[in-house]
Amino acid sequence: MKMKLPMLGLGGSVATPRKGITAEVVIVSNEEELEALGEGARGKIVLFNNPMPPYHPVEGSGYGETVRFRLHGARLASEHGAVGVLVRSVTANSQRTPHTGVMIYGKARRKIPAAAVTIEDAEMIARLIRRGERVKVRLFMEAHREGKVPSANVVAELRGSTLPDEIVVISGHLDSWDVGQGAHDDATGCIMAIESLRLLREAGLRPRRTIRVVLWTNEENGLAGGKSYAKEHADELAQHVAAIESDSGGFDPRGFNLELEDSARHGRAMLQLQELLNLLELEESLKVKSGHSGSDIRPMKAAGVPLLGLKVEGSRYFDYHHTHADTVDKVDPGELNRCVALMAFTAYVLADMPGRLGENW
Ligand SMILES: [Zn+2]
């Protein structure tokens, strides 16, 4: 029996030869099972079938612990002599939608092609193999690199009235994978930043400090936008009062994750931000937590800039993330509006309050 498998090449993968690769599939759920296979992976296509756990209201998504197979699966499989690698899409829910995303060869001696298959097909292949069937896959990929080209962050400002050199950055990333529209990843983040600035202007509100919108380029494929901003603006970073990024989707807001190098400042900033959030009367109370802020603003961390990641209700994000399904119809305008309100409000207060976030005043 023959059937077609919906798939997506992973970002950074090499192509297959023109005729494709046809090989038997061996299935493993983690690194230990691959080790145990020993020579059993030689000449085969390795399928990493590691399920991402369902979303947990407190623990969040299991993306962090599951994405490693997408990132490093090709290197691991190639060390065992595999000729290609398939990765179960990193999501807990699927409508037979494959999920792409970046992969890394790192120190791999051989680069083998890497693609994602759907949960449904990973499970089907697993069932067939358990039943003792031999499963062969023909993998065909035309992936290629076109080299580096110039690209730019998009920057706009509402200049501060009395402290224009002090800056609050609000941001999202402008690029997305080549499937779907990148609606939740990360058009909604860009819209939050743009709309925040527009609303403040429309309301005639001009804070003491400058609010700077930055739409980052190249988040998904190397972070060049975030890294070059931190480098080009290095002498200005001491004047960055805060940098806010939204890169978790445009769902109902839940608050912020804070990252700040200095622990005393971190503690004070946590309390100040929570007080600020308590002023907003949304249906769900907003919380400040310590944790990952955003990958584009992170290069500013070493300079001591307080980094805020806008966090949202996360149960649906990875249903769409990096797939053809990440389209604008998945964005609820009410939820997005509440995110805009949170970003605009926070940016305004941080830009206008007498002292700086995290300082004693
Ligand atoms: Zn993103």
CSV table of C-alpha atoms and ligand atoms in Angstrom, one decimal:
chain,number,residue,atom,x,y,z
A,1,MET,CA,0.0,0.0,0.0
A,2,LYS,CA,1.2,3.5,-0.9
A,3,MET,CA,0.1,6.8,0.5
A,4,LYS,CA,1.2,10.5,0.5
A,5,LEU,CA,2.5,12.0,3.7
A,6,PRO,CA,1.9,15.8,4.3
A,7,MET,CA,5.3,17.1,5.3
A,8,LEU,CA,7.4,20.3,5.7
A,9,GLY,CA,11.1,20.6,5.3
A,10,LEU,CA,12.8,22.0,8.4
A,11,GLY,CA,14.5,25.4,8.3
A,12,GLY,CA,18.1,25.0,7.4
A,13,SER,CA,17.9,21.4,6.1
A,14,VAL,CA,19.7,20.3,3.0
A,15,ALA,CA,17.9,18.9,0.0
A,16,THR,CA,17.6,15.3,-1.0
A,17,PRO,CA,19.2,14.1,-4.2
A,18,ARG,CA,17.0,14.8,-7.3
A,19,LYS,CA,15.5,11.3,-7.2
A,20,GLY,CA,14.7,11.7,-3.4
A,21,ILE,CA,15.8,9.2,-0.7
A,22,THR,CA,13.9,6.0,-0.4
A,23,ALA,CA,14.6,4.0,2.8
A,24,GLU,CA,13.1,2.0,5.5
A,25,VAL,CA,11.9,3.9,8.5
A,26,VAL,CA,13.1,3.1,12.1
A,27,ILE,CA,11.2,4.8,14.9
A,28,VAL,CA,12.5,6.1,18.2
A,29,SER,CA,10.9,8.3,20.8
A,30,ASN,CA,14.1,9.7,22.3
A,31,GLU,CA,17.9,9.8,22.4
A,32,GLU,CA,18.1,6.6,24.5
A,33,GLU,CA,16.1,4.6,22.1
A,34,LEU,CA,18.3,5.8,19.3
A,35,GLU,CA,21.4,4.7,21.2
A,36,ALA,CA,19.8,1.3,21.8
A,37,LEU,CA,19.3,0.9,18.1
A,38,GLY,CA,23.1,1.0,17.6
A,39,GLU,CA,23.8,0.0,14.0
A,40,GLY,CA,20.0,-0.5,13.4
A,41,ALA,CA,19.7,3.1,12.1
A,42,ARG,CA,22.4,2.8,9.4
A,43,GLY,CA,21.0,3.4,5.9
A,44,LYS,CA,17.5,4.1,7.3
A,45,ILE,CA,15.3,7.1,7.8
A,46,VAL,CA,15.0,7.8,11.5
A,47,LEU,CA,11.6,9.0,12.7
A,48,PHE,CA,11.6,10.8,16.1
A,49,ASN,CA,8.2,10.2,17.5
A,50,ASN,CA,8.3,12.1,20.7
A,51,PRO,CA,4.8,13.5,21.7
A,52,MET,CA,4.6,17.0,23.0
A,53,PRO,CA,2.5,16.8,26.2
A,54,PRO,CA,-0.9,18.5,26.2
A,55,TYR,CA,-1.1,22.1,27.4
A,56,HIS,CA,-1.1,22.5,31.1
A,57,PRO,CA,-2.7,25.6,32.6
A,58,VAL,CA,0.1,26.0,35.2
A,59,GLU,CA,3.1,24.3,33.5
A,60,GLY,CA,2.3,25.7,30.1
A,61,SER,CA,3.2,24.0,26.9
A,62,GLY,CA,5.7,21.2,26.5
A,63,TYR,CA,7.4,22.9,23.6
A,64,GLY,CA,10.6,23.6,25.4
A,65,GLU,CA,11.3,19.9,26.2
A,66,THR,CA,10.0,18.5,22.9
A,67,VAL,CA,11.5,20.9,20.3
A,68,ARG,CA,15.0,19.4,20.8
A,69,PHE,CA,14.2,16.6,18.4
A,70,ARG,CA,13.4,19.1,15.7
A,71,LEU,CA,16.5,21.1,16.5
A,72,HIS,CA,19.1,18.3,16.9
A,73,GLY,CA,17.4,15.2,15.4
A,74,ALA,CA,19.3,15.3,12.1
A,75,ARG,CA,22.7,15.5,13.8
A,76,LEU,CA,21.8,12.6,16.2
A,77,ALA,CA,20.4,10.4,13.5
A,78,SER,CA,23.4,11.1,11.1
A,79,GLU,CA,25.8,10.0,13.9
A,80,HIS,CA,24.1,6.6,13.7
A,81,GLY,CA,24.4,6.4,9.9
A,82,ALA,CA,20.8,7.4,9.0
A,83,VAL,CA,20.2,8.8,5.6
A,84,GLY,CA,17.3,11.1,6.5
A,85,VAL,CA,15.3,12.2,9.5
A,86,LEU,CA,11.6,12.7,10.1
A,87,VAL,CA,10.4,14.5,13.2
A,88,ARG,CA,6.9,14.3,14.7
A,89,SER,CA,5.6,17.8,14.5
A,90,VAL,CA,6.1,19.7,17.8
A,91,THR,CA,2.5,20.3,18.8
A,92,ALA,CA,-0.1,18.6,21.1
A,93,ASN,CA,-3.0,19.0,18.6
A,94,SER,CA,-3.1,18.4,14.9
A,95,GLN,CA,-5.5,18.5,12.0
A,96,ARG,CA,-2.9,16.6,10.0
A,97,THR,CA,-0.9,19.8,9.8
A,98,PRO,CA,2.9,19.5,9.7
A,99,HIS,CA,4.9,22.1,11.7
A,100,THR,CA,8.2,23.4,10.5
A,101,GLY,CA,10.8,25.4,12.3
A,102,VAL,CA,14.6,25.8,12.5
A,103,MET,CA,17.0,22.8,12.8
A,104,ILE,CA,20.7,22.9,13.5
A,105,TYR,CA,23.4,20.6,12.1
A,106,GLY,CA,25.9,21.9,14.6
A,107,LYS,CA,29.0,19.6,14.5
A,108,ALA,CA,27.3,16.9,12.4
A,109,ARG,CA,29.9,15.4,10.1
A,110,ARG,CA,27.2,14.6,7.5
A,111,LYS,CA,24.2,16.7,6.7
A,112,ILE,CA,21.1,14.6,6.2
A,113,PRO,CA,17.7,16.0,5.0
A,114,ALA,CA,15.2,16.7,7.8
A,115,ALA,CA,11.5,17.1,7.6
A,116,ALA,CA,8.5,17.2,9.9
A,117,VAL,CA,5.5,14.8,9.5
A,118,THR,CA,2.1,15.1,11.2
A,119,ILE,CA,1.2,13.5,14.5
A,120,GLU,CA,-1.3,11.4,12.7
A,121,ASP,CA,1.2,10.0,10.3
A,122,ALA,CA,3.9,9.5,12.9
A,123,GLU,CA,1.4,7.5,14.9
A,124,MET,CA,0.3,5.5,11.9
A,125,ILE,CA,3.9,4.6,11.0
A,126,ALA,CA,4.5,3.6,14.7
A,127,ARG,CA,1.4,1.3,14.6
A,128,LEU,CA,2.6,-0.3,11.4
A,129,ILE,CA,6.1,-1.0,12.7
A,130,ARG,CA,4.7,-2.3,16.0
A,131,ARG,CA,2.6,-4.7,13.9
A,132,GLY,CA,5.8,-6.0,12.3
A,133,GLU,CA,5.3,-4.2,8.9
A,134,ARG,CA,8.3,-2.7,7.1
A,135,VAL,CA,7.6,0.9,6.3
A,136,LYS,CA,9.5,2.6,3.5
A,137,VAL,CA,9.4,6.4,2.9
A,138,ARG,CA,10.4,8.3,-0.2
A,139,LEU,CA,11.6,11.7,0.9
A,140,PHE,CA,12.0,14.4,-1.7
A,141,MET,CA,13.1,17.9,-0.8
A,142,GLU,CA,14.4,20.8,-2.9
A,143,ALA,CA,15.7,22.9,0.0
A,144,HIS,CA,18.5,25.3,-0.9
A,145,ARG,CA,20.1,28.4,0.5
A,146,GLU,CA,20.4,31.7,-1.5
A,147,GLY,CA,22.9,33.3,0.7
A,148,LYS,CA,22.6,36.4,2.8
A,149,VAL,CA,20.7,39.5,1.6
A,150,PRO,CA,20.3,42.9,3.3
A,151,SER,CA,17.3,43.2,5.6
A,152,ALA,CA,16.2,45.7,8.2
A,153,ASN,CA,14.4,46.2,11.5
A,154,VAL,CA,11.5,48.7,11.1
A,155,VAL,CA,11.7,51.5,13.8
A,156,ALA,CA,9.2,54.2,14.7
A,157,GLU,CA,9.1,56.5,17.7
A,158,LEU,CA,6.9,58.7,19.9
A,159,ARG,CA,9.6,61.1,21.2
A,160,GLY,CA,9.5,61.7,24.9
A,161,SER,CA,8.6,65.2,26.2
A,162,THR,CA,11.3,65.8,28.8
A,163,LEU,CA,13.5,62.7,28.8
A,164,PRO,CA,13.6,61.8,25.0
A,165,ASP,CA,16.9,60.0,25.3
A,166,GLU,CA,15.4,57.4,27.7
A,167,ILE,CA,13.7,54.7,25.7
A,168,VAL,CA,11.0,52.0,26.1
A,169,VAL,CA,11.1,49.5,23.3
A,170,ILE,CA,7.8,47.8,22.3
A,171,SER,CA,8.2,45.1,19.7
A,172,GLY,CA,7.3,42.0,17.7
A,173,HIS,CA,9.1,40.2,14.8
A,174,LEU,CA,8.4,40.9,11.2
A,175,ASP,CA,9.5,37.6,9.6
A,176,SER,CA,7.7,34.3,9.7
A,177,TRP,CA,8.1,30.9,8.2
A,178,ASP,CA,7.1,30.3,4.6
A,179,VAL,CA,3.9,28.6,5.4
A,180,GLY,CA,0.6,30.1,6.5
A,181,GLN,CA,0.6,33.9,7.1
A,182,GLY,CA,2.5,34.0,10.4
A,183,ALA,CA,-0.6,35.6,11.9
A,184,HIS,CA,0.1,34.6,15.5
A,185,ASP,CA,3.8,34.2,14.9
A,186,ASP,CA,4.3,37.0,14.9
A,187,ALA,CA,2.0,39.5,13.1
A,188,THR,CA,0.0,40.0,16.2
A,189,GLY,CA,3.2,41.1,18.1
A,190,CYS,CA,3.9,43.7,15.4
A,191,ILE,CA,0.2,44.9,15.4
A,192,MET,CA,0.4,45.3,19.2
A,193,ALA,CA,3.4,47.5,18.9
A,194,ILE,CA,2.1,49.6,16.0
A,195,GLU,CA,-1.4,50.0,17.5
A,196,SER,CA,0.0,51.0,20.9
A,197,LEU,CA,1.9,53.9,19.3
A,198,ARG,CA,-1.1,54.9,17.1
A,199,LEU,CA,-3.5,54.8,20.1
A,200,LEU,CA,-1.2,56.9,22.3
A,201,ARG,CA,-0.8,59.5,19.5
A,202,GLU,CA,-4.6,59.5,18.9
A,203,ALA,CA,-5.2,60.1,22.6
A,204,GLY,CA,-2.7,62.9,22.5
A,205,LEU,CA,-0.6,61.2,25.2
A,206,ARG,CA,3.1,62.0,25.1
A,207,PRO,CA,5.1,60.5,27.9
A,208,ARG,CA,8.3,61.9,29.4
A,209,ARG,CA,10.4,59.2,27.8
A,210,THR,CA,10.5,58.0,24.2
A,211,ILE,CA,8.5,54.9,23.1
A,212,ARG,CA,10.2,53.1,20.3
A,213,VAL,CA,8.4,50.5,18.2
A,214,VAL,CA,10.8,47.9,16.7
A,215,LEU,CA,9.7,45.3,14.3
A,216,TRP,CA,12.5,42.8,14.3
A,217,THR,CA,13.7,41.1,11.1
A,218,ASN,CA,15.1,37.6,10.9
A,219,GLU,CA,13.8,36.1,14.2
A,220,GLU,CA,13.1,32.7,12.9
A,221,ASN,CA,16.2,32.2,10.9
A,222,GLY,CA,19.1,33.5,13.1
A,223,LEU,CA,18.0,36.5,15.2
A,224,ALA,CA,20.1,38.9,13.0
A,225,GLY,CA,17.6,41.8,13.7
A,226,GLY,CA,17.8,41.5,17.5
A,227,LYS,CA,21.5,40.9,17.6
A,228,SER,CA,22.4,43.8,15.4
A,229,TYR,CA,20.1,46.2,17.3
A,230,ALA,CA,21.9,45.3,20.5
A,231,LYS,CA,25.2,45.9,18.8
A,232,GLU,CA,24.4,49.1,16.8
A,233,HIS,CA,22.7,50.7,19.8
A,234,ALA,CA,25.2,49.5,22.4
A,235,ASP,CA,26.0,53.0,23.7
A,236,GLU,CA,22.3,53.7,24.0
A,237,LEU,CA,21.3,50.6,26.0
A,238,ALA,CA,22.0,52.1,29.4
A,239,GLN,CA,19.2,54.5,28.5
A,240,HIS,CA,16.8,51.7,27.7
A,241,VAL,CA,14.3,51.8,30.5
A,242,ALA,CA,12.6,48.6,29.3
A,243,ALA,CA,12.2,46.4,26.2
A,244,ILE,CA,8.9,44.7,25.7
A,245,GLU,CA,8.3,41.9,23.1
A,246,SER,CA,5.2,39.9,22.2
A,247,ASP,CA,6.0,36.6,20.5
A,248,SER,CA,3.6,34.1,22.1
A,249,GLY,CA,0.6,34.8,19.9
A,250,GLY,CA,-2.3,37.3,20.0
A,251,PHE,CA,-4.5,35.4,22.6
A,252,ASP,CA,-6.0,36.8,25.8
A,253,PRO,CA,-3.3,38.6,27.8
A,254,ARG,CA,-2.1,37.1,31.1
A,255,GLY,CA,0.8,39.5,32.0
A,256,PHE,CA,4.5,39.6,31.6
A,257,ASN,CA,7.6,37.4,32.0
A,258,LEU,CA,10.5,39.5,33.3
A,259,GLU,CA,14.2,39.1,32.8
A,260,LEU,CA,16.7,41.4,34.4
A,261,GLU,CA,20.3,40.6,35.2
A,262,ASP,CA,20.7,42.4,38.6
A,263,SER,CA,18.8,40.5,41.3
A,264,ALA,CA,18.0,43.5,43.5
A,265,ARG,CA,16.6,45.4,40.5
A,266,HIS,CA,14.8,42.3,39.4
A,267,GLY,CA,13.0,42.0,42.7
A,268,ARG,CA,12.0,45.6,42.7
A,269,ALA,CA,10.9,45.5,39.1
A,270,MET,CA,8.7,42.5,39.8
A,271,LEU,CA,6.8,44.4,42.5
A,272,GLN,CA,6.5,47.6,40.5
A,273,LEU,CA,5.2,45.7,37.5
A,274,GLN,CA,2.7,43.8,39.5
A,275,GLU,CA,1.4,47.0,41.1
A,276,LEU,CA,1.1,48.5,37.6
A,277,LEU,CA,-0.8,45.4,36.3
A,278,ASN,CA,-3.2,45.5,39.3
A,279,LEU,CA,-4.4,48.9,37.9
A,280,LEU,CA,-5.9,47.2,34.8
A,281,GLU,CA,-9.3,45.7,35.4
A,282,LEU,CA,-9.5,42.8,32.9
A,283,GLU,CA,-11.6,39.7,33.4
A,284,GLU,CA,-8.4,37.6,34.1
A,285,SER,CA,-6.0,39.1,36.6
A,286,LEU,CA,-2.6,39.8,35.1
A,287,LYS,CA,0.6,38.4,36.6
A,288,VAL,CA,4.3,39.1,36.5
A,289,LYS,CA,6.5,36.1,36.4
A,290,SER,CA,10.2,35.5,36.2
A,291,GLY,CA,11.0,33.8,32.9
A,292,HIS,CA,11.9,34.0,29.2
A,293,SER,CA,11.0,37.4,27.7
A,294,GLY,CA,11.5,37.3,24.0
A,295,SER,CA,14.3,36.1,21.7
A,296,ASP,CA,14.8,39.4,19.8
A,297,ILE,CA,15.2,41.5,22.9
A,298,ARG,CA,17.4,39.0,24.8
A,299,PRO,CA,20.6,40.3,23.2
A,300,MET,CA,20.0,43.4,25.4
A,301,LYS,CA,20.0,41.4,28.6
A,302,ALA,CA,23.7,41.5,29.3
A,303,ALA,CA,23.5,45.3,29.2
A,304,GLY,CA,21.1,45.2,32.1
A,305,VAL,CA,18.0,46.3,30.2
A,306,PRO,CA,14.7,45.1,31.9
A,307,LEU,CA,13.1,42.7,29.4
A,308,LEU,CA,9.4,42.0,29.4
A,309,GLY,CA,7.7,39.2,27.4
A,310,LEU,CA,4.0,39.8,26.9
A,311,LYS,CA,2.4,36.5,27.9
A,312,VAL,CA,-1.0,35.2,26.7
A,313,GLU,CA,-3.4,32.3,27.3
A,314,GLY,CA,-1.2,29.7,25.7
A,315,SER,CA,-3.5,26.7,25.0
A,316,ARG,CA,-3.9,27.2,21.3
A,317,TYR,CA,-0.7,28.8,20.1
A,318,PHE,CA,1.1,25.6,19.2
A,319,ASP,CA,-1.9,24.3,17.3
A,320,TYR,CA,-1.1,26.9,14.6
A,321,HIS,CA,2.6,27.8,15.2
A,322,HIS,CA,4.8,27.4,12.1
A,323,THR,CA,2.0,25.8,10.0
A,324,HIS,CA,-0.2,26.5,7.0
A,325,ALA,CA,-2.9,27.1,9.6
A,326,ASP,CA,-1.4,30.2,11.2
A,327,THR,CA,-3.7,32.5,9.4
A,328,VAL,CA,-5.6,35.7,10.3
A,329,ASP,CA,-9.0,33.9,10.9
A,330,LYS,CA,-7.3,32.3,14.0
A,331,VAL,CA,-6.9,35.8,15.6
A,332,ASP,CA,-9.8,36.9,17.8
A,333,PRO,CA,-10.0,40.7,17.5
A,334,GLY,CA,-11.2,41.1,21.1
A,335,GLU,CA,-8.3,39.1,22.5
A,336,LEU,CA,-5.8,41.0,20.3
A,337,ASN,CA,-7.4,44.3,21.4
A,338,ARG,CA,-6.8,43.4,25.1
A,339,CYS,CA,-3.1,42.7,24.2
A,340,VAL,CA,-2.9,46.1,22.6
A,341,ALA,CA,-4.4,47.7,25.7
A,342,LEU,CA,-1.8,45.9,27.9
A,343,MET,CA,1.2,46.8,25.7
A,344,ALA,CA,0.1,50.5,25.3
A,345,PHE,CA,-0.7,50.9,28.9
A,346,THR,CA,2.6,49.4,30.1
A,347,ALA,CA,4.7,51.3,27.6
A,348,TYR,CA,3.1,54.5,28.6
A,349,VAL,CA,3.4,54.1,32.3
A,350,LEU,CA,7.1,52.9,32.1
A,351,ALA,CA,7.8,55.8,29.8
A,352,ASP,CA,6.1,58.4,32.0
A,353,MET,CA,6.6,57.3,35.6
A,354,PRO,CA,9.0,59.4,37.7
A,355,GLY,CA,11.7,56.8,38.3
A,356,ARG,CA,12.9,53.9,36.2
A,357,LEU,CA,11.6,50.4,36.4
A,358,GLY,CA,13.6,48.4,39.0
A,359,GLU,CA,15.2,51.4,40.6
A,360,ASN,CA,14.6,52.6,44.1
A,361,TRP,CA,12.5,55.8,44.0
B,1,ZN,ZN,8.0,34.1,16.8
